[in-house]
Amino acid sequence: MRQILIVGGGYAGFYAAWKLEKKLRREEAEVTLVDPRPYLTYQPFLPEVVAGSVEARHAAVSLRRHLRRTRVVAGKVTAIDHAHRVVTVQPADGAAFERRYDLIAVTAGAVTRTLPVPGIAEQAIGLKHVEEAVAIRDRLLTAFDRAAALPDGPQRRKLLTVTFVGGGFSGVEGFGELLSLATALLEHYPELHRDELRFHLVEASARILPEVTDRPGRWVVRELERRGGHIHLDTLVTSAKNGHVTLSTGEGFDSELIVWTAGNGANPVIGRHTDLPVDERGFVVVRPDLRVEGVADAWAAGDDAAVPDLTSPVPGTRTVPNAQHAYRQGKLLARNIIATLRGREPKPYAHHSLGAIATLGLGRGIFQYKRLVLKGLPAWLVHRGYHVLAVPTWERKVRVLAVWLTQALFGRDILSLASVQHPREAFVAAGRTVAGAARPIQDQPANGLASIVQVLPAAGKVPEIR
């Protein structure tokens, strides 16, 4: 039986495995998917996770629950040796091991592109995974609690200052949703005032949201500024040491929360640790049918593949690395693999864009399809309708809809669970307190009963033990 190995469980990898399960005959091939995370992240929901409009777990789809005929391996592929049909897998625990295959599909996705800006590695957080979105939300809520207990001053101003670096979809949507949450929080914090909030969006180019045309893009800038945001175009962050953000314009300010969304880069495993052909950017070179150029039994799709855009009038154009293309390429990838296994010709990938849509906060959005532009509430409704249909599995659709209905009735949940990022802190602190208050009974190790009595208060009656 042929062994099919899928590298990466993102959109393209998940949908490829899902479709292969449905279409492959029982004895035709076995499918293995390798990914360090046990779930697919539905990234369009991350800005709403930031705002608390979507529960964190509902923005993720369990691989093991929904890929029932696929072997899921929890680990990171660190090298691909296609000449010998073997990959090296590094699990979270234990030594690396090799796994052989007959056919490989590379869908490892892209990684957050970082730049050597002083302080960014120490201070910033990305917005590509669920845990990052949860941390951003919790940090903002915690900052509000801390600021409300402080008098006006530098520390309070720093706590209420948020900086997003990058004006693409992730940056603009995250910025708009977090600004919406922060504005709504003021109702519950009478100690704080709206003019104390400082939200900065820094973009190196002259415009934000490059997927929409100039006029809608300018409207988004005006809309965010109307709501209190500070948009810095043609501007770079030159330093973020100790939370002090310095811009190329000379402006500087202290910021408690810095979110880095300045684009995606090639997955380093694909770009530097494989014998598959890659382009100058580090993306796998594929033909229109998703087969790797000049290589047998190798396929690639999604954000790590340079897929020719057959719908573009400009020769040499590649498809945009986004969810809209990735999940469609994943489905075609599965169909084409099955076609070649059965002696048929694979089909080329061609998809006309459905438009660009972004949420800018509760009840606000922007949508453009060719010359049609929707703004505000209509665009926001289209955004929610499209993505609840696009998120994989009916189980996730129902859960997301249930949360939205609950919020419509009771409003936002403003509870912060930042302490879950340090779950042993309370336990360890309690242990130190008990150890400091306890008095040793004897030098020898105490038995269980003596240990209990040892930590009881010195004064007062010892309760009867039955």
Short mmCIF file of C-alpha atoms in Angstrom, two decimals:
data_model
loop_
_atom_site.label_atom_id
_atom_site.label_comp_id
_atom_site.label_asym_id
_atom_site.label_seq_id
_atom_site.Cartn_x
_atom_site.Cartn_y
_atom_site.Cartn_z
CA MET A 1 0.00 0.00 0.00
CA ARG A 2 1.37 3.42 -0.95
CA GLN A 3 2.29 5.82 1.84
CA ILE A 4 1.17 9.45 1.43
CA LEU A 5 2.83 11.94 3.76
CA ILE A 6 1.38 15.43 4.31
CA VAL A 7 3.73 17.97 5.89
CA GLY A 8 1.64 20.53 7.80
CA GLY A 9 -1.92 20.58 9.11
CA GLY A 10 -2.99 24.07 8.06
CA TYR A 11 -5.73 24.84 5.54
CA ALA A 12 -4.16 23.06 2.59
CA GLY A 13 -2.93 20.09 4.61
CA PHE A 14 -6.14 19.58 6.56
CA TYR A 15 -8.40 19.80 3.52
CA ALA A 16 -6.12 17.55 1.49
CA ALA A 17 -6.19 14.86 4.20
CA TRP A 18 -9.94 15.30 4.74
CA LYS A 19 -10.68 14.88 1.03
CA LEU A 20 -8.27 11.95 0.66
CA GLU A 21 -10.08 10.14 3.48
CA LYS A 22 -13.36 10.47 1.64
CA LYS A 23 -12.12 9.52 -1.81
CA LEU A 24 -9.39 6.91 -1.30
CA ARG A 25 -10.31 3.26 -1.39
CA ARG A 26 -9.49 1.28 1.75
CA GLU A 27 -6.46 -0.53 0.34
CA GLU A 28 -5.36 2.19 -2.07
CA ALA A 29 -3.09 4.26 0.18
CA GLU A 30 -2.41 5.24 3.78
CA VAL A 31 -2.25 8.92 4.76
CA THR A 32 -0.01 10.39 7.46
CA LEU A 33 -0.09 14.05 8.50
CA VAL A 34 2.76 15.59 10.50
CA ASP A 35 2.27 18.85 12.40
CA PRO A 36 3.56 20.12 15.77
CA ARG A 37 0.07 21.39 16.69
CA PRO A 38 -2.85 18.96 17.06
CA TYR A 39 -5.26 21.36 15.38
CA LEU A 40 -5.94 23.54 12.37
CA THR A 41 -6.06 27.24 13.21
CA TYR A 42 -8.86 29.08 11.40
CA GLN A 43 -6.89 32.32 11.18
CA PRO A 44 -9.71 34.63 9.97
CA PHE A 45 -11.27 34.17 13.43
CA LEU A 46 -8.14 35.21 15.35
CA PRO A 47 -9.04 38.94 15.43
CA GLU A 48 -12.42 37.99 16.89
CA VAL A 49 -10.69 35.76 19.43
CA VAL A 50 -8.68 38.86 20.37
CA ALA A 51 -11.94 40.74 20.93
CA GLY A 52 -13.65 37.83 22.69
CA SER A 53 -16.26 37.50 19.92
CA VAL A 54 -15.15 33.91 19.22
CA GLU A 55 -14.06 31.41 21.85
CA ALA A 56 -10.42 30.44 21.41
CA ARG A 57 -11.11 26.71 21.04
CA HIS A 58 -13.75 27.40 18.38
CA ALA A 59 -11.08 28.99 16.14
CA ALA A 60 -9.24 25.67 16.10
CA VAL A 61 -10.28 22.35 14.55
CA SER A 62 -8.98 19.15 16.12
CA LEU A 63 -7.02 17.06 13.61
CA ARG A 64 -7.56 13.76 15.42
CA ARG A 65 -11.30 14.29 15.86
CA HIS A 66 -11.99 15.06 12.21
CA LEU A 67 -9.26 13.08 10.42
CA ARG A 68 -10.28 9.62 11.55
CA ARG A 69 -8.51 7.58 8.86
CA THR A 70 -5.35 9.67 8.83
CA ARG A 71 -2.43 8.94 11.08
CA VAL A 72 -1.58 12.20 12.85
CA VAL A 73 2.01 12.56 14.06
CA ALA A 74 2.67 15.33 16.60
CA GLY A 75 6.03 16.67 15.54
CA LYS A 76 7.87 19.13 13.34
CA VAL A 77 9.40 18.11 10.03
CA THR A 78 12.94 19.49 10.15
CA ALA A 79 14.25 18.12 6.83
CA ILE A 80 12.92 16.62 3.60
CA ASP A 81 15.13 14.26 1.60
CA HIS A 82 12.96 13.53 -1.39
CA ALA A 83 15.72 11.73 -3.26
CA HIS A 84 15.48 8.97 -0.65
CA ARG A 85 11.75 9.51 0.14
CA VAL A 86 12.33 10.28 3.81
CA VAL A 87 11.63 13.15 6.21
CA THR A 88 13.14 13.88 9.61
CA VAL A 89 10.57 14.49 12.36
CA GLN A 90 11.35 16.17 15.67
CA PRO A 91 8.67 15.42 18.29
CA ALA A 92 8.12 17.65 21.31
CA ASP A 93 9.78 15.01 23.50
CA GLY A 94 12.44 12.49 22.63
CA ALA A 95 14.88 12.12 19.78
CA ALA A 96 14.22 12.93 16.15
CA PHE A 97 13.27 10.07 13.87
CA GLU A 98 12.92 9.40 10.16
CA ARG A 99 9.70 8.55 8.37
CA ARG A 100 9.58 7.11 4.87
CA TYR A 101 6.95 7.78 2.23
CA ASP A 102 6.08 7.08 -1.37
CA LEU A 103 4.40 10.41 -2.12
CA ILE A 104 4.73 13.72 -0.30
CA ALA A 105 2.47 16.78 -0.12
CA VAL A 106 4.19 19.86 1.32
CA THR A 107 1.65 22.15 2.99
CA ALA A 108 3.73 23.50 5.87
CA GLY A 109 2.48 27.07 5.46
CA ALA A 110 4.37 30.29 6.09
CA VAL A 111 5.81 31.75 9.28
CA THR A 112 5.66 35.25 10.74
CA ARG A 113 8.28 37.43 9.08
CA THR A 114 10.41 39.22 11.64
CA LEU A 115 13.00 41.95 11.18
CA PRO A 116 16.07 42.70 13.34
CA VAL A 117 14.47 45.61 15.18
CA PRO A 118 15.98 46.09 18.67
CA GLY A 119 13.54 45.01 21.37
CA ILE A 120 10.96 43.35 19.11
CA ALA A 121 12.10 39.80 19.89
CA GLU A 122 11.83 40.52 23.62
CA GLN A 123 8.66 42.65 23.69
CA ALA A 124 6.37 41.81 20.76
CA ILE A 125 3.82 39.07 20.20
CA GLY A 126 2.52 37.73 16.88
CA LEU A 127 -1.02 37.10 15.69
CA LYS A 128 -0.80 33.83 13.78
CA HIS A 129 -1.88 31.25 16.36
CA VAL A 130 -4.74 30.88 18.82
CA GLU A 131 -2.52 31.14 21.88
CA GLU A 132 -1.18 34.49 20.65
CA ALA A 133 -4.70 35.87 20.15
CA VAL A 134 -5.70 34.77 23.67
CA ALA A 135 -2.56 36.32 25.16
CA ILE A 136 -3.22 39.65 23.41
CA ARG A 137 -6.76 39.79 24.79
CA ASP A 138 -5.70 38.83 28.31
CA ARG A 139 -2.86 41.35 28.33
CA LEU A 140 -5.20 44.17 27.37
CA LEU A 141 -7.75 43.21 30.04
CA THR A 142 -5.03 42.88 32.67
CA ALA A 143 -3.57 46.24 31.63
CA PHE A 144 -6.96 47.88 32.20
CA ASP A 145 -7.17 46.43 35.72
CA ARG A 146 -3.66 47.59 36.55
CA ALA A 147 -4.14 51.05 35.05
CA ALA A 148 -7.41 51.62 36.91
CA ALA A 149 -5.54 51.27 40.23
CA LEU A 150 -2.83 53.80 39.31
CA PRO A 151 -2.84 57.61 39.35
CA ASP A 152 -2.27 59.47 36.11
CA GLY A 153 1.36 59.13 35.09
CA PRO A 154 3.84 57.39 32.76
CA GLN A 155 3.08 53.86 33.96
CA ARG A 156 -0.68 54.30 33.53
CA ARG A 157 -0.20 55.79 30.05
CA LYS A 158 2.06 52.88 29.05
CA LEU A 159 -0.51 50.31 30.19
CA LEU A 160 -3.17 51.97 28.03
CA THR A 161 -0.97 52.17 24.91
CA VAL A 162 -1.16 49.44 22.24
CA THR A 163 1.02 49.21 19.11
CA PHE A 164 0.37 47.08 16.01
CA VAL A 165 3.18 46.79 13.47
CA GLY A 166 1.94 45.87 9.98
CA GLY A 167 -1.05 47.12 7.99
CA GLY A 168 -2.11 43.94 6.20
CA PHE A 169 -5.29 42.04 6.98
CA SER A 170 -4.02 40.52 10.24
CA GLY A 171 -2.78 43.84 11.54
CA VAL A 172 -5.78 45.94 10.54
CA GLU A 173 -8.36 43.39 11.70
CA GLY A 174 -6.56 42.77 14.99
CA PHE A 175 -6.14 46.51 15.53
CA GLY A 176 -9.79 47.26 14.78
CA GLU A 177 -11.14 44.45 16.96
CA LEU A 178 -8.89 45.27 19.93
CA LEU A 179 -9.75 48.97 19.65
CA SER A 180 -13.43 48.02 19.67
CA LEU A 181 -12.93 45.89 22.79
CA ALA A 182 -10.93 48.60 24.57
CA THR A 183 -13.58 51.23 23.85
CA ALA A 184 -16.33 48.93 25.15
CA LEU A 185 -14.33 48.19 28.32
CA LEU A 186 -14.41 51.85 29.37
CA GLU A 187 -18.05 51.37 30.44
CA HIS A 188 -16.82 49.06 33.19
CA TYR A 189 -13.86 51.22 34.24
CA PRO A 190 -15.11 54.63 35.45
CA GLU A 191 -11.55 55.40 36.60
CA LEU A 192 -10.37 55.48 32.96
CA HIS A 193 -11.21 57.90 30.17
CA ARG A 194 -11.39 57.43 26.41
CA ASP A 195 -8.76 60.05 25.68
CA GLU A 196 -6.26 58.00 27.72
CA LEU A 197 -6.33 55.15 25.18
CA ARG A 198 -3.46 55.24 22.69
CA PHE A 199 -3.74 52.79 19.80
CA HIS A 200 -0.97 53.00 17.16
CA LEU A 201 -0.90 51.16 13.82
CA VAL A 202 2.48 51.40 12.07
CA GLU A 203 2.80 50.52 8.36
CA ALA A 204 5.98 50.80 6.30
CA SER A 205 4.19 51.52 2.99
CA ALA A 206 1.95 54.39 1.99
CA ARG A 207 -1.30 52.47 2.48
CA ILE A 208 -2.92 49.68 4.45
CA LEU A 209 -4.87 46.64 3.21
CA PRO A 210 -3.11 46.20 -0.15
CA GLU A 211 -5.79 43.68 -1.23
CA VAL A 212 -8.37 46.48 -1.59
CA THR A 213 -8.13 49.49 -3.89
CA ASP A 214 -6.98 52.94 -2.78
CA ARG A 215 -10.35 54.52 -2.05
CA PRO A 216 -11.67 51.80 0.34
CA GLY A 217 -8.21 51.69 1.93
CA ARG A 218 -8.32 55.41 2.66
CA TRP A 219 -11.81 55.01 4.12
CA VAL A 220 -10.50 52.37 6.54
CA VAL A 221 -7.78 54.77 7.71
CA ARG A 222 -10.34 57.54 8.30
CA GLU A 223 -12.66 55.12 10.11
CA LEU A 224 -9.95 53.91 12.47
CA GLU A 225 -8.77 57.46 13.13
CA ARG A 226 -12.34 58.56 13.83
CA ARG A 227 -12.50 55.92 16.54
CA GLY A 228 -9.31 57.18 18.17
CA GLY A 229 -6.63 55.17 16.38
CA HIS A 230 -3.30 56.67 15.31
CA ILE A 231 -2.28 55.43 11.84
CA HIS A 232 1.39 55.90 10.90
CA LEU A 233 1.97 55.33 7.16
CA ASP A 234 5.36 55.33 5.44
CA THR A 235 6.79 54.68 8.89
CA LEU A 236 9.07 52.05 10.41
CA VAL A 237 9.55 50.92 13.97
CA THR A 238 13.27 51.42 14.62
CA SER A 239 13.34 50.24 18.24
CA ALA A 240 11.12 48.73 20.92
CA LYS A 241 13.61 48.29 23.75
CA ASN A 242 11.98 47.91 27.16
CA GLY A 243 8.60 48.69 25.62
CA HIS A 244 9.63 52.13 24.36
CA VAL A 245 8.62 52.31 20.70
CA THR A 246 10.68 54.60 18.48
CA LEU A 247 9.45 55.39 14.95
CA SER A 248 11.42 56.42 11.88
CA THR A 249 9.63 59.78 12.04
CA GLY A 250 11.34 60.49 15.36
CA GLU A 251 8.20 59.98 17.44
CA GLY A 252 8.48 57.77 20.52
CA PHE A 253 6.15 56.41 23.20
CA ASP A 254 5.95 53.65 25.80
CA SER A 255 3.68 50.74 24.91
CA GLU A 256 2.66 47.86 27.17
CA LEU A 257 1.40 45.72 24.28
CA ILE A 258 3.23 45.42 20.94
CA VAL A 259 1.75 43.14 18.26
CA TRP A 260 3.89 42.22 15.25
CA THR A 261 1.94 41.44 12.05
CA ALA A 262 4.41 42.66 9.43
CA GLY A 263 3.84 39.94 6.86
CA ASN A 264 4.70 36.28 6.35
CA GLY A 265 7.95 34.65 5.35
CA ALA A 266 8.93 31.31 3.88
CA ASN A 267 8.92 28.34 6.19
CA PRO A 268 12.64 27.77 6.98
CA VAL A 269 12.28 23.99 6.63
CA ILE A 270 11.01 24.40 3.08
CA GLY A 271 13.42 27.17 2.17
CA ARG A 272 16.64 25.66 3.51
CA HIS A 273 16.23 22.01 4.52
CA THR A 274 14.89 20.22 1.48
CA ASP A 275 16.10 19.04 -1.91
CA LEU A 276 12.84 20.12 -3.54
CA PRO A 277 13.15 23.10 -5.94
CA VAL A 278 12.40 26.46 -4.32
CA ASP A 279 12.29 29.98 -5.72
CA GLU A 280 14.27 33.02 -4.57
CA ARG A 281 11.77 33.64 -1.74
CA GLY A 282 12.02 30.10 -0.38
CA PHE A 283 8.68 28.79 -1.72
CA VAL A 284 8.30 25.42 -3.43
CA VAL A 285 8.06 25.78 -7.21
CA VAL A 286 4.98 23.96 -8.51
CA ARG A 287 3.14 23.57 -11.77
CA PRO A 288 -0.47 24.75 -12.15
CA ASP A 289 -1.68 21.26 -11.17
CA LEU A 290 0.27 21.56 -7.85
CA ARG A 291 2.93 18.98 -8.76
CA VAL A 292 6.43 20.10 -7.79
CA GLU A 293 8.29 21.25 -10.87
CA GLY A 294 10.55 18.55 -12.33
CA VAL A 295 10.08 16.10 -9.44
CA ALA A 296 8.04 12.90 -9.34
CA ASP A 297 5.71 12.03 -6.43
CA ALA A 298 5.97 15.47 -4.83
CA TRP A 299 3.20 18.04 -4.45
CA ALA A 300 2.84 21.37 -2.68
CA ALA A 301 0.03 23.81 -1.93
CA GLY A 302 -0.89 26.69 0.34
CA ASP A 303 1.31 29.45 1.69
CA ASP A 304 4.58 27.57 1.16
CA ALA A 305 4.01 26.98 -2.56
CA ALA A 306 4.59 29.32 -5.51
CA VAL A 307 1.39 28.43 -7.36
CA PRO A 308 0.90 30.06 -10.80
CA ASP A 309 -2.18 32.28 -10.92
CA LEU A 310 -3.92 31.25 -14.15
CA THR A 311 -6.62 33.90 -13.68
CA SER A 312 -4.17 36.81 -13.77
CA PRO A 313 -3.48 38.60 -17.07
CA VAL A 314 0.10 39.26 -15.92
CA PRO A 315 2.50 36.39 -16.80
CA GLY A 316 4.41 34.92 -13.86
CA THR A 317 1.89 36.00 -11.21
CA ARG A 318 1.55 33.72 -8.18
CA THR A 319 -1.60 33.15 -6.18
CA VAL A 320 -1.90 35.29 -3.05
CA PRO A 321 -0.99 33.35 0.10
CA ASN A 322 -4.32 33.47 1.90
CA ALA A 323 -6.99 31.13 3.27
CA GLN A 324 -9.21 31.58 0.22
CA HIS A 325 -6.63 29.91 -2.00
CA ALA A 326 -5.13 27.50 0.54
CA TYR A 327 -8.24 25.50 1.30
CA ARG A 328 -9.25 25.29 -2.37
CA GLN A 329 -5.76 24.18 -3.29
CA GLY A 330 -5.92 21.56 -0.54
CA LYS A 331 -9.08 20.07 -2.00
CA LEU A 332 -7.68 20.06 -5.53
CA LEU A 333 -4.45 18.57 -4.23
CA ALA A 334 -6.35 15.55 -2.90
CA ARG A 335 -8.33 15.11 -6.11
CA ASN A 336 -5.18 15.36 -8.24
CA ILE A 337 -3.26 12.87 -6.09
CA ILE A 338 -6.10 10.37 -6.44
CA ALA A 339 -6.26 11.03 -10.19
CA THR A 340 -2.58 10.19 -10.64
CA LEU A 341 -2.89 7.08 -8.47
CA ARG A 342 -5.65 5.89 -10.80
CA GLY A 343 -3.88 6.77 -14.02
CA ARG A 344 -5.73 10.00 -14.82
CA GLU A 345 -4.38 13.46 -15.55
CA PRO A 346 -4.48 16.05 -12.76
CA LYS A 347 -6.32 19.34 -13.26
CA PRO A 348 -4.76 22.82 -13.01
CA TYR A 349 -5.69 25.17 -10.18
CA ALA A 350 -7.65 28.24 -11.23
CA HIS A 351 -9.76 30.31 -8.87
CA HIS A 352 -11.16 33.81 -9.35
CA SER A 353 -11.02 35.85 -6.16
CA LEU A 354 -14.26 36.21 -4.21
CA GLY A 355 -13.15 39.64 -3.09
CA ALA A 356 -11.50 41.05 0.03
CA ILE A 357 -13.25 41.38 3.37
CA ALA A 358 -12.09 42.54 6.79
CA THR A 359 -13.67 43.08 10.17
CA LEU A 360 -12.82 46.37 11.88
CA GLY A 361 -14.57 45.71 15.17
CA LEU A 362 -18.05 44.84 16.36
CA GLY A 363 -20.54 45.97 13.70
CA ARG A 364 -17.85 47.44 11.44
CA GLY A 365 -16.13 46.08 8.35
CA ILE A 366 -15.03 46.59 4.75
CA PHE A 367 -15.81 44.39 1.75
CA GLN A 368 -14.78 44.79 -1.89
CA TYR A 369 -15.57 42.61 -4.88
CA LYS A 370 -14.36 44.25 -8.07
CA ARG A 371 -16.19 47.61 -8.07
CA LEU A 372 -18.67 46.67 -5.37
CA VAL A 373 -17.71 48.10 -1.97
CA LEU A 374 -19.61 47.63 1.28
CA LYS A 375 -18.73 49.50 4.46
CA GLY A 376 -19.72 49.36 8.09
CA LEU A 377 -22.48 47.04 9.29
CA PRO A 378 -23.34 45.43 5.89
CA ALA A 379 -19.69 44.47 5.35
CA TRP A 380 -19.44 43.12 8.90
CA LEU A 381 -22.51 40.95 8.36
CA VAL A 382 -21.04 39.61 5.10
CA HIS A 383 -17.79 38.87 6.96
CA ARG A 384 -19.56 36.86 9.64
CA GLY A 385 -21.78 35.05 7.17
CA TYR A 386 -18.91 34.06 4.90
CA HIS A 387 -16.60 32.84 7.64
CA VAL A 388 -19.18 30.83 9.55
CA LEU A 389 -19.82 28.99 6.27
CA ALA A 390 -16.10 28.64 5.52
CA VAL A 391 -14.89 27.35 8.91
CA PRO A 392 -14.42 23.56 8.62
CA THR A 393 -16.97 21.09 10.06
CA TRP A 394 -20.56 21.62 11.14
CA GLU A 395 -19.55 21.12 14.74
CA ARG A 396 -17.42 24.27 14.67
CA LYS A 397 -20.06 26.26 12.77
CA VAL A 398 -22.69 25.51 15.42
CA ARG A 399 -20.34 26.36 18.29
CA VAL A 400 -19.39 29.72 16.75
CA LEU A 401 -23.03 30.61 16.05
CA ALA A 402 -23.96 29.71 19.63
CA VAL A 403 -21.31 32.11 21.00
CA TRP A 404 -22.48 34.91 18.71
CA LEU A 405 -26.08 34.39 19.84
CA THR A 406 -25.03 34.46 23.49
CA GLN A 407 -23.12 37.69 22.95
CA ALA A 408 -26.12 39.28 21.22
CA LEU A 409 -28.13 38.57 24.38
CA PHE A 410 -25.60 39.28 27.13
CA GLY A 411 -22.80 41.33 25.51
CA ARG A 412 -19.04 40.77 25.57
CA ASP A 413 -17.31 38.60 28.12
CA ILE A 414 -14.60 40.78 29.69
CA LEU A 415 -13.03 38.16 31.95
CA SER A 416 -9.25 37.89 31.78
CA LEU A 417 -7.59 34.53 32.37
CA ALA A 418 -4.01 35.72 32.02
CA SER A 419 -3.05 33.55 34.99
CA VAL A 420 -3.52 30.40 32.89
CA GLN A 421 -0.25 31.30 31.16
CA HIS A 422 1.45 30.62 34.52
CA PRO A 423 -0.73 27.87 36.02
CA ARG A 424 1.68 26.86 38.82
CA GLU A 425 2.19 30.36 40.18
CA ALA A 426 -0.57 30.22 42.82
CA PHE A 427 0.40 26.68 43.83
CA VAL A 428 4.06 27.57 44.25
CA ALA A 429 3.24 30.78 46.13
CA ALA A 430 0.96 28.88 48.50
CA GLY A 431 3.72 26.34 49.08
CA ARG A 432 6.16 29.09 50.02
CA THR A 433 3.63 30.62 52.43
CA VAL A 434 2.96 27.33 54.15
CA ALA A 435 6.66 26.50 54.35
CA GLY A 436 7.40 29.87 55.92
CA ALA A 437 4.65 29.53 58.55
CA ALA A 438 5.30 25.89 59.42
CA ARG A 439 7.47 24.87 62.36
CA PRO A 440 9.33 21.57 62.18
CA ILE A 441 8.16 19.00 64.69
CA GLN A 442 11.29 16.89 64.53
CA ASP A 443 14.37 16.42 62.41
CA GLN A 444 13.18 13.11 60.97
CA PRO A 445 10.81 13.09 57.96
CA ALA A 446 7.22 13.49 59.18
CA ASN A 447 4.59 10.89 58.47
CA GLY A 448 1.34 11.91 56.78
CA LEU A 449 -0.52 12.84 60.00
CA ALA A 450 2.39 14.84 61.36
CA SER A 451 2.60 16.75 58.09
CA ILE A 452 -1.04 17.78 58.41
CA VAL A 453 -0.68 18.88 62.02
CA GLN A 454 2.54 20.75 61.18
CA VAL A 455 0.77 23.28 58.94
CA LEU A 456 -2.15 23.97 61.28
CA PRO A 457 -2.22 27.37 63.05
CA ALA A 458 -0.36 27.46 66.34
CA ALA A 459 -3.35 28.98 68.12
CA GLY A 460 -6.81 27.45 68.29
CA LYS A 461 -8.17 24.00 68.77
CA VAL A 462 -6.97 21.17 66.60
CA PRO A 463 -10.05 19.62 64.96
CA GLU A 464 -10.86 16.07 65.82
CA ILE A 465 -9.72 13.59 63.19
CA ARG A 466 -12.25 10.81 62.66
#
